[in-house]
């Protein structure tokens, strides 16, 4: 079976490609490198020990998508490609709406043109907006608090409309919680541009001495230690969720949302302590004000994915930290580093 992976050189896409190749799928990758590097292609090949076709293409260019479908027999699509930085989406909303929505519309219309109806889409727990209860389950009312989140919510709605229009569609909406960690080889990981916004990449850069200290955004939330609580999930567990979702969409039709999380919430202080143990480094931090727009607590009810996809996250917080640290040490400047394996 041949799978088109959009955004295949990105953080989650690259890990998923390795697992797809290892599971015996043929893959065709598409990425415009707006947030990833060409070096990733060889690393995926090196880890998986298999070859694949890569296209530097943009989902905003429909002709390029058509050409990929003309040249390759595609059975299903995993659609990772999108812009993902919440803060940036507030500053440049038009880019976010255009890239994420138009890109998805182009992709889906070409899929229809070629009679390909199997789709796994990267949604996000951000579609739960602000809730007054945890854990978050798939049937809660959805909302969004920023342009990035609205693109995910709009795309979920668009994909629901597609299924209503044509019941051949078979779609999994995967709502990721907080993906962290890296490939256990230390060869694939998250490579943010500039100063990281997310907690774990920030901590790894503090631990290695690139940044002086972590700012902990608030310690007065109604959580066990007052700091924000999230459901961190190892990127390799998350990737495995895509294989399971793919297996499901290729044998059924319909549209279903699934939470991909561990079901366990950890605070910022839990993360600092565990990372400190995993790396053997102290993580200097200071408590600052809350980050505007942050919610106090978010963690998944992952039982639907366990029941319907036979998927469950296995890796614990320590493993997430160990793997993030190995990636950071081996690749101090991300994919542009000279590699020094430890
Ligand atoms: P990423 O930025 O590492 O990967 C996305 C890839 O898509 C990049 O390689 C980028 O170059 C590519 N891309 C973007 N726009 C494109 C376009 N128009 N045409 C072709 N390629 C394009 O991000 P990621 O962390 O791997 O996330 C993958 C998906 O999962 C995204 O849709 C993101 O919104 C979603 N998601 C991520 C997180 C997270 O915390 N990482 C959480 C929830 C959901
Ligand atoms: N956080 C923090 N300092 C940082 C980055 C994040 O204290 O430099 C906190 C943030 O307030 C939240 C948690 O860490 O409680 C996870 O933040 P992240 O941005 O990684 O994920 P998101 O908030 O999007 O779920």
Coordinates of C-alpha atoms and ligand atoms in Angstrom, one line a residue:
X1 CA 0.0 0.0 0.0
X2 CA 1.3 3.5 -0.9
X3 CA 0.9 6.4 1.4
X4 CA 1.3 10.1 0.6
X5 CA 2.7 11.9 3.6
X6 CA 2.3 15.7 3.5
X7 CA 4.7 17.6 5.8
X8 CA 6.8 14.4 5.9
X9 CA 10.1 16.0 6.8
X10 CA 8.6 17.8 9.8
X11 CA 8.9 16.7 13.4
X12 CA 6.0 14.3 13.7
X13 CA 5.9 13.4 10.0
X14 CA 9.6 12.2 10.0
X15 CA 9.1 9.9 12.9
X16 CA 5.9 8.5 11.3
X17 CA 7.6 7.9 8.0
X18 CA 10.2 5.7 9.7
X19 CA 7.4 3.6 11.3
X20 CA 5.5 3.4 8.0
X21 CA 8.6 2.1 6.2
X22 CA 9.3 -0.3 9.0
X23 CA 5.7 -1.5 8.9
X24 CA 6.1 -2.3 5.1
X25 CA 4.2 0.6 3.6
X26 CA 5.5 2.4 0.5
X27 CA 5.6 6.1 1.1
X28 CA 5.7 9.3 -1.0
X29 CA 6.7 12.4 0.8
X30 CA 5.8 16.0 0.1
X31 CA 7.1 19.0 1.9
X32 CA 8.0 22.6 1.0
X33 CA 10.7 22.9 3.8
X34 CA 9.0 26.0 5.2
X35 CA 9.7 24.5 8.7
X36 CA 12.0 21.5 8.0
X37 CA 15.3 20.6 6.5
X38 CA 16.3 18.4 3.5
X39 CA 18.8 16.5 5.8
X40 CA 15.8 14.8 7.3
X41 CA 15.2 12.7 4.1
X42 CA 18.5 10.8 4.4
X43 CA 18.0 10.3 8.1
X44 CA 14.7 8.7 7.6
X45 CA 16.2 6.4 4.9
X46 CA 19.2 5.6 7.1
X47 CA 17.0 4.6 10.1
X48 CA 14.4 2.7 8.2
X49 CA 16.9 1.1 5.7
X50 CA 14.5 1.7 2.9
X51 CA 14.1 4.2 0.0
X52 CA 11.2 6.4 -1.0
X53 CA 10.3 9.2 -3.3
X54 CA 10.4 12.8 -2.1
X55 CA 8.8 15.9 -3.7
X56 CA 9.7 19.4 -2.7
X57 CA 6.2 20.7 -3.3
X58 CA 3.7 23.2 -1.8
X59 CA 0.1 22.3 -1.0
X60 CA -0.8 25.9 -2.1
X61 CA 0.3 24.9 -5.6
X62 CA -2.5 22.5 -6.8
X63 CA -0.6 21.6 -10.0
X64 CA 2.2 20.2 -8.0
X65 CA -0.2 18.0 -6.0
X66 CA -1.9 16.8 -9.2
X67 CA 1.5 15.9 -10.7
X68 CA 2.4 13.8 -7.7
X69 CA -0.9 11.9 -7.9
X70 CA -0.3 11.4 -11.7
X71 CA 3.1 9.9 -11.1
X72 CA 2.3 7.8 -8.1
X73 CA -0.5 5.4 -7.2
X74 CA -1.7 6.7 -3.8
X75 CA -3.9 4.6 -1.5
X76 CA -4.2 7.0 1.4
X77 CA -2.8 10.3 2.7
X78 CA -1.5 11.3 6.1
X79 CA -1.8 15.1 6.2
X80 CA 0.7 16.7 8.6
X81 CA 1.6 19.8 6.5
X82 CA 0.6 23.0 8.2
X83 CA 1.9 26.0 10.1
X84 CA 1.7 25.4 13.9
X85 CA 3.0 28.3 16.0
X86 CA 0.1 29.7 18.1
X87 CA 1.8 33.1 18.7
X88 CA 2.8 33.5 15.1
X89 CA -0.8 32.7 14.0
X90 CA -2.0 35.7 16.0
X91 CA 0.6 38.0 14.2
X92 CA 0.1 36.7 10.7
X93 CA -3.4 35.1 10.6
X94 CA -3.8 35.4 6.8
X95 CA -0.8 33.2 6.3
X96 CA -2.1 30.6 8.7
X97 CA -5.6 30.6 7.2
X98 CA -4.3 30.5 3.7
X99 CA -1.6 27.9 4.2
X100 CA -3.6 25.5 6.5
X101 CA -7.1 25.8 5.0
X102 CA -6.3 26.4 1.3
X103 CA -3.6 23.8 1.5
X104 CA -6.1 21.2 2.8
X105 CA -8.8 22.2 0.3
X106 CA -6.3 21.8 -2.6
X107 CA -5.2 18.4 -1.2
X108 CA -8.7 17.1 -0.7
X109 CA -9.9 18.2 -4.1
X110 CA -7.0 16.5 -5.8
X111 CA -7.7 13.4 -3.7
X112 CA -11.3 13.4 -5.0
X113 CA -10.2 13.9 -8.5
X114 CA -8.1 10.8 -8.2
X115 CA -10.6 8.8 -6.2
X116 CA -8.5 8.6 -3.1
X117 CA -10.7 8.9 0.0
X118 CA -8.6 7.6 2.9
X119 CA -7.2 10.4 5.0
X120 CA -5.5 10.7 8.4
X121 CA -5.4 14.4 9.5
X122 CA -3.2 16.1 12.2
X123 CA -5.7 17.9 14.4
X124 CA -4.9 19.1 17.9
X125 CA -6.2 19.2 21.4
X126 CA -6.4 22.9 20.9
X127 CA -9.9 22.3 19.3
X128 CA -11.2 21.7 22.9
X129 CA -10.6 25.4 23.6
X130 CA -11.2 26.2 27.3
X131 CA -13.1 23.5 29.2
X132 CA -14.1 23.3 32.8
X133 CA -13.5 19.6 33.1
X134 CA -10.7 17.2 32.5
X135 CA -10.0 14.6 31.1
X136 CA -11.0 15.8 27.6
X137 CA -13.1 13.4 25.6
X138 CA -13.9 13.5 21.9
X139 CA -17.6 14.4 22.3
X140 CA -17.0 17.7 24.2
X141 CA -18.1 20.9 22.4
X142 CA -15.3 22.4 20.4
X143 CA -14.0 25.9 20.2
X144 CA -10.7 27.7 19.5
X145 CA -8.9 30.6 21.1
X146 CA -6.5 31.7 18.4
X147 CA -6.1 31.6 14.6
X148 CA -4.0 28.4 14.6
X149 CA -6.7 26.6 16.6
X150 CA -9.4 28.0 14.4
X151 CA -7.6 26.5 11.3
X152 CA -7.7 23.0 13.0
X153 CA -11.4 23.4 13.9
X154 CA -12.3 24.7 10.5
X155 CA -10.5 21.8 8.8
X156 CA -12.3 19.3 11.1
X157 CA -15.6 20.9 10.0
X158 CA -14.6 20.9 6.3
X159 CA -13.7 17.2 6.5
X160 CA -17.0 16.4 8.2
X161 CA -18.8 18.2 5.3
X162 CA -16.8 16.2 2.8
X163 CA -18.0 12.9 4.4
X164 CA -21.6 14.2 4.3
X165 CA -21.2 14.9 0.6
X166 CA -19.6 11.6 -0.3
X167 CA -19.6 8.6 2.1
X168 CA -16.6 7.0 0.3
X169 CA -14.4 9.3 2.5
X170 CA -12.8 7.6 5.4
X171 CA -11.2 10.1 7.7
X172 CA -9.4 10.0 11.1
X173 CA -9.1 13.3 12.9
X174 CA -6.2 12.8 15.3
X175 CA -6.2 15.2 18.2
X176 CA -2.7 15.3 19.5
X177 CA -2.0 16.4 23.0
X178 CA 1.6 17.6 23.7
X179 CA 4.1 15.7 21.4
X180 CA 7.7 15.6 22.9
X181 CA 10.7 13.4 22.7
X182 CA 12.7 12.2 19.8
X183 CA 13.7 9.1 17.9
X184 CA 15.6 6.7 20.2
X185 CA 18.6 6.8 17.7
X186 CA 19.1 10.5 18.4
X187 CA 18.9 11.1 14.6
X188 CA 15.4 12.6 14.4
X189 CA 13.9 15.2 16.6
X190 CA 12.3 18.6 16.9
X191 CA 14.3 21.4 15.4
X192 CA 12.5 24.7 16.1
X193 CA 13.5 27.9 14.4
X194 CA 14.9 30.5 16.8
X195 CA 14.0 30.6 20.5
X196 CA 11.5 27.8 21.2
X197 CA 8.0 28.5 22.3
X198 CA 7.2 25.1 23.7
X199 CA 8.3 23.8 27.1
X200 CA 10.5 20.8 26.2
X201 CA 12.6 22.3 23.4
X202 CA 13.1 25.3 25.7
X203 CA 14.2 23.1 28.6
X204 CA 16.7 21.2 26.4
X205 CA 18.3 24.4 25.3
X206 CA 18.6 25.6 28.9
X207 CA 20.1 22.3 29.9
X208 CA 22.7 22.5 27.2
X209 CA 23.5 26.1 28.1
X210 CA 22.2 27.8 25.0
X211 CA 19.5 29.7 27.0
X212 CA 20.2 30.9 30.6
X213 CA 17.0 29.9 32.4
X214 CA 13.4 28.7 31.9
X215 CA 10.5 31.1 32.6
X216 CA 7.7 29.1 34.3
X217 CA 4.5 30.8 33.2
X218 CA 2.6 31.1 36.4
X219 CA 2.4 29.1 39.6
X220 CA -1.2 30.0 40.6
X221 CA -3.2 27.7 38.5
X222 CA -5.6 25.4 40.4
X223 CA -3.3 22.4 39.8
X224 CA -1.3 20.2 42.2
X225 CA 1.7 22.7 42.4
X226 CA 0.2 25.7 40.7
X227 CA 2.0 25.3 37.4
X228 CA 0.3 24.4 34.1
X229 CA -0.5 20.7 33.5
X230 CA -0.3 19.0 30.1
X231 CA -0.5 15.5 28.6
X232 CA 2.9 15.0 27.1
X233 CA 3.2 12.2 24.6
X234 CA 6.3 10.6 23.1
X235 CA 6.5 11.3 19.4
X236 CA 7.1 7.6 18.7
X237 CA 3.9 6.6 20.5
X238 CA 2.1 9.4 18.6
X239 CA 3.5 8.0 15.3
X240 CA 2.3 4.6 16.1
X241 CA -1.2 6.1 16.5
X242 CA -1.0 7.1 12.8
X243 CA -0.2 3.6 11.7
X244 CA -3.2 2.3 13.7
X245 CA -5.5 5.1 12.3
X246 CA -4.3 4.3 8.8
X247 CA -5.1 0.6 9.2
X248 CA -8.6 1.6 10.3
X249 CA -9.4 4.2 7.5
X250 CA -8.2 1.8 4.8
X251 CA -10.7 -0.8 5.8
X252 CA -13.8 1.3 6.7
X253 CA -15.5 4.5 5.7
X254 CA -16.7 7.3 8.0
X255 CA -15.2 10.2 10.0
X256 CA -13.9 9.8 13.5
X257 CA -12.0 11.9 16.0
X258 CA -9.4 10.3 18.3
X259 CA -7.5 11.8 21.2
X260 CA -3.8 10.8 21.1
X261 CA -2.5 11.4 24.6
X262 CA -1.4 9.3 27.6
X263 CA -4.3 10.3 29.8
X264 CA -1.8 11.5 32.4
X265 CA -1.2 15.2 33.2
X266 CA 2.2 16.5 34.3
X267 CA 3.0 19.9 35.6
X268 CA 5.8 22.2 34.5
X269 CA 7.7 21.5 37.7
X270 CA 7.2 17.7 37.1
X271 CA 8.8 18.2 33.7
X272 CA 11.7 20.2 35.1
X273 CA 12.5 17.6 37.7
X274 CA 12.2 14.6 35.4
X275 CA 14.3 16.3 32.7
X276 CA 16.9 17.2 35.3
X277 CA 17.2 13.5 36.3
X278 CA 17.3 12.3 32.7
X279 CA 20.0 14.8 31.7
X280 CA 22.0 15.0 34.9
X281 CA 21.8 18.8 34.5
X282 CA 20.3 21.4 36.7
X283 CA 17.5 23.4 35.0
X284 CA 17.6 27.0 36.3
X285 CA 14.1 28.5 36.3
X286 CA 12.1 31.5 37.6
X287 CA 8.4 31.8 38.1
X288 CA 6.9 34.6 35.9
X289 CA 3.4 35.7 35.0
X290 CA 1.0 33.5 33.2
X291 CA 1.4 33.4 29.4
X292 CA -1.6 35.1 27.9
X293 CA -4.1 32.6 26.5
X294 CA -2.7 29.6 28.4
X295 CA -5.1 27.2 30.0
X296 CA -4.3 25.6 33.5
X297 CA -4.9 22.0 32.8
X298 CA -5.3 19.8 29.8
X299 CA -5.1 16.0 29.5
X300 CA -6.8 13.4 27.4
X301 CA -9.3 10.7 27.8
X302 CA -7.5 8.3 25.4
X303 CA -10.0 5.4 25.8
X304 CA -11.7 5.8 22.4
X305 CA -8.3 5.3 20.6
X306 CA -7.6 2.3 22.7
X307 CA -11.0 0.7 22.0
X308 CA -11.3 1.5 18.4
X309 CA -7.7 1.7 17.1
X310 CA -6.1 -0.7 19.6
X311 CA -3.6 2.0 20.4
X312 CA -2.2 3.1 23.7
X313 CA 0.8 5.3 24.6
X314 CA 3.6 3.2 26.2
X315 CA 6.5 5.5 26.9
X316 CA 6.7 7.4 30.2
X317 CA 7.9 11.0 31.0
X318 CA 11.4 9.8 31.8
X319 CA 11.8 8.2 28.4
X320 CA 10.4 11.3 26.7
X321 CA 13.1 13.4 28.5
X322 CA 16.0 11.0 27.9
X323 CA 15.2 10.9 24.1
X324 CA 14.8 14.7 23.9
X325 CA 18.1 15.1 25.7
X326 CA 19.9 12.6 23.4
X327 CA 18.6 14.5 20.4
X328 CA 19.7 17.9 21.8
X329 CA 23.3 16.6 22.7
X330 CA 23.8 14.9 19.4
X331 CA 22.4 17.7 17.3
X332 CA 23.2 21.0 19.2
X333 CA 22.2 23.0 16.2
X334 CA 19.4 20.8 15.0
X335 CA 19.7 19.3 11.5
X336 CA 22.5 21.7 10.6
X337 CA 24.8 20.3 13.3
X338 CA 28.0 18.4 12.9
X339 CA 27.0 15.1 14.5
X340 CA 28.9 14.0 17.6
X341 CA 27.3 10.8 18.9
X342 CA 27.5 10.3 22.7
Ligands
LIG1 P1 6.4 20.7 11.6 O1 6.4 22.1 11.4 O2 7.6 20.1 12.2 O3 6.0 19.9 10.3 C1 5.0 20.4 9.4 C2 5.7 20.3 8.0 O4 4.8 20.8 7.0 C3 7.0 21.1 7.9 O5 8.0 20.2 7.4 C4 6.6 22.2 6.9 O6 7.7 22.5 6.1 C5 5.5 21.5 6.1 N1 4.6 22.4 5.4 C6 3.9 23.5 6.0 N2 3.1 24.1 5.1 C7 3.3 23.4 3.9 C8 2.7 23.5 2.6 N3 1.9 24.5 2.3 N4 3.1 22.7 1.7 C9 4.0 21.7 2.0 N5 4.6 21.5 3.2 C10 4.2 22.4 4.1 O7 5.2 20.4 12.6 P2 4.9 19.0 13.5 O8 5.1 19.3 14.9 O9 5.5 17.9 12.8 O10 3.3 19.0 13.3 C11 2.7 18.3 12.2 C12 1.2 18.6 12.2 O11 0.7 18.3 13.5 C13 0.8 20.0 12.0 O12 -0.3 20.1 11.2 C14 0.6 20.6 13.4 O13 -0.3 21.7 13.4 C15 0.0 19.4 14.1 N6 0.1 19.4 15.5 C16 1.4 19.5 16.1 C17 1.5 19.6 17.5 C18 2.9 19.8 18.1 O14 2.9 20.2 19.2 N7 4.0 19.5 17.4 C19 0.4 19.5 18.3 C20 -0.9 19.3 17.7 C21 -1.0 19.3 16.3
LIG2 N1 5.6 26.7 29.7 C1 6.4 27.4 30.5 N2 7.6 28.0 30.0 C2 7.9 28.0 28.7 C3 7.0 27.3 27.8 C4 5.9 26.7 28.3 O1 6.2 27.5 31.7 O2 8.9 28.6 28.3 C5 4.4 26.1 30.2 C6 3.1 26.5 29.6 O3 2.6 27.6 30.3 C7 2.3 25.2 29.7 C8 3.3 24.1 29.5 O4 4.5 24.7 29.8 O5 1.7 25.1 31.0 C9 3.3 23.5 28.1 O6 3.5 24.6 27.2 P1 3.7 24.4 25.7 O7 3.8 25.7 25.0 O8 4.8 23.4 25.4 O9 2.3 23.6 25.2 P2 0.8 24.2 25.1 O10 0.7 25.3 26.2 O11 0.6 24.7 23.8 O12 0.0 23.0 25.5

